Coordinates of C-alpha atoms in Angstrom, one line a residue:
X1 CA -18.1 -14.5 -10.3
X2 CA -19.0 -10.6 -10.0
X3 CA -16.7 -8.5 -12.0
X4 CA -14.7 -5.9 -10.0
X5 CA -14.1 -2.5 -11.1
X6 CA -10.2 -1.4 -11.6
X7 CA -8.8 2.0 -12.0
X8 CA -8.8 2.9 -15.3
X9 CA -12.7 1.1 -15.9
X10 CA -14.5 4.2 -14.5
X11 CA -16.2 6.4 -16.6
X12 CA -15.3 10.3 -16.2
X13 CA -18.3 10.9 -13.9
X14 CA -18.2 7.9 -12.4
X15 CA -15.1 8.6 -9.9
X16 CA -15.7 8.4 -6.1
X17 CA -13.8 12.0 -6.2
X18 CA -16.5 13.0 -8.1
X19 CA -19.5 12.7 -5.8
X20 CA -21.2 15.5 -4.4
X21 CA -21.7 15.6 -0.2
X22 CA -24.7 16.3 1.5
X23 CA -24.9 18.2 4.0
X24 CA -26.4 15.6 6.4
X25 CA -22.7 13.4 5.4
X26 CA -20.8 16.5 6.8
X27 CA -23.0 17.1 10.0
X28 CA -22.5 13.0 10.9
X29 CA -18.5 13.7 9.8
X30 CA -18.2 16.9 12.7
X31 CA -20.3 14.4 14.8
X32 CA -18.2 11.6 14.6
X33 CA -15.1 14.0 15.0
X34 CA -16.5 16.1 18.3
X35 CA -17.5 12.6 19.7
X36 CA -13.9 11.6 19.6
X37 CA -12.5 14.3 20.5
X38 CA -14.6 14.4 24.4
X39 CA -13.8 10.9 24.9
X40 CA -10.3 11.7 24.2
X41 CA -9.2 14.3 26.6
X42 CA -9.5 14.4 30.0
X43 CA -7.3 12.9 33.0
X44 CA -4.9 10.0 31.9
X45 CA -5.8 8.1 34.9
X46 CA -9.5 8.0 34.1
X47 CA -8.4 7.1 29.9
X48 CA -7.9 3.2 31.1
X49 CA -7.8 1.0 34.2
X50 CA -4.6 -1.8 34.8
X51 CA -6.5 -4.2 33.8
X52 CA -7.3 -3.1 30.5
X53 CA -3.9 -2.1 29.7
X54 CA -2.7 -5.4 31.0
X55 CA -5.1 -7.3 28.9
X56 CA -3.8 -5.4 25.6
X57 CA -0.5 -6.4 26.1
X58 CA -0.9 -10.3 26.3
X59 CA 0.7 -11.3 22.5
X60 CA -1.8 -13.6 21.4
X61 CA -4.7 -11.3 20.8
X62 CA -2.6 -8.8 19.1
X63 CA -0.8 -11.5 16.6
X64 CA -4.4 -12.3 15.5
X65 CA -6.0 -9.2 15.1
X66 CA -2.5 -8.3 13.3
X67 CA -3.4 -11.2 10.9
X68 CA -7.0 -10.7 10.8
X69 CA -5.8 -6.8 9.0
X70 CA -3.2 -8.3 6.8
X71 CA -6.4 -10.0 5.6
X72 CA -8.4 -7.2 5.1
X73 CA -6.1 -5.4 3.4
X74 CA -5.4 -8.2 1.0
X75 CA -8.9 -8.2 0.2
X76 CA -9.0 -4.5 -0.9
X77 CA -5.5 -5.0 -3.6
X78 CA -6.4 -4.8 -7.2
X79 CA -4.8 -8.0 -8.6
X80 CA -4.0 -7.6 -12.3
X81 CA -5.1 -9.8 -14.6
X82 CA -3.2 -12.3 -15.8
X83 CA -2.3 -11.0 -19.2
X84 CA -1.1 -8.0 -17.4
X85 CA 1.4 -9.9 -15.1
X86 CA 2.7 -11.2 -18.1
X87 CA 3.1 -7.5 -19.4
X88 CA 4.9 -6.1 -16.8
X89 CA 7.0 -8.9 -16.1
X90 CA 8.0 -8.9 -19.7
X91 CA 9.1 -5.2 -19.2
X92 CA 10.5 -5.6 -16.0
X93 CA 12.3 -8.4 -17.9
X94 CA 13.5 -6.2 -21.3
X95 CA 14.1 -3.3 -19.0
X96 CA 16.9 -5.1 -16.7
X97 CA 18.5 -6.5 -19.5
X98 CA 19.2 -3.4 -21.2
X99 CA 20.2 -1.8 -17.8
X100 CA 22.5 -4.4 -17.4
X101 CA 23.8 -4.6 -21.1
X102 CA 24.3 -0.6 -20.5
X103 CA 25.9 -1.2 -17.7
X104 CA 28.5 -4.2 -18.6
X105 CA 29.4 -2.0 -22.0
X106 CA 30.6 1.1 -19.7
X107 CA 32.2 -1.1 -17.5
X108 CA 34.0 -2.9 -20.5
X109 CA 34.9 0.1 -22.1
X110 CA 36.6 2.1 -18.7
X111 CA 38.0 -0.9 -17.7
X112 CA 40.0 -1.1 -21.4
X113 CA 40.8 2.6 -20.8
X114 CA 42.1 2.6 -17.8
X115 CA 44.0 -0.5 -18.9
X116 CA 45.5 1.6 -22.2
X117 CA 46.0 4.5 -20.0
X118 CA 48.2 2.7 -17.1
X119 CA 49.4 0.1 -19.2
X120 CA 49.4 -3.9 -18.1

């Protein structure tokens, strides 16, 4: 199984924010972007015939290419490890229980004041 790299695995000059762009990656960038742009603008009317909108509005096509990019995007998640699901559920787990110890101590404590204070 390949090993994937994770956030904190990159060396200093190793990060993607690191890299240096040519000037041949900007030219195809303003390329890309002014191809866009032309085939953007222009009359409404010419943008799409009925039958094209009427095709992207049947519900089957759009459920699966929905699912087809939950996918994808499940592909690209960084699972943790399983040692580190056990970490951070274990402090999830010690952090909500002193939340709620916190929380059941003020609660005891106004509710005998307020109970000294008015009586019973």
């Amino acid at each position: 199984m390949a090993e994937r790299k994770r956030p904190g695995d990159d060396a200093a000059g190793d990060r993607p924010e690191d890299e240096a762009y040519t000037d041949s990656d900007v030219q195809d960038d303003a390329v890309e972007a002014a191809d866009e742009s032309e085939s953007r603008g222009g009359d409404k009317a010419e943008s799409g015939s009925v039958s094209t909108r009427r095709e992207g509005r049947r519900g089957g096509n759009r459920i699966g290419g929905f699912f087809r990019e939950v996918v994808s995007e499940l592909r690209k998640v960084i699972w943790p490890t399983r040692k580190e699901l056990l970490t951070y559920t274990g402090v999830v787990i010690a952090f909500v229980t002193v939340m709620t110890t916190i929380v059941a101590l003020l609660d005891y404590g106004f509710g005998k004041a307020i109970l000294a204070t008015f009586g019973n």
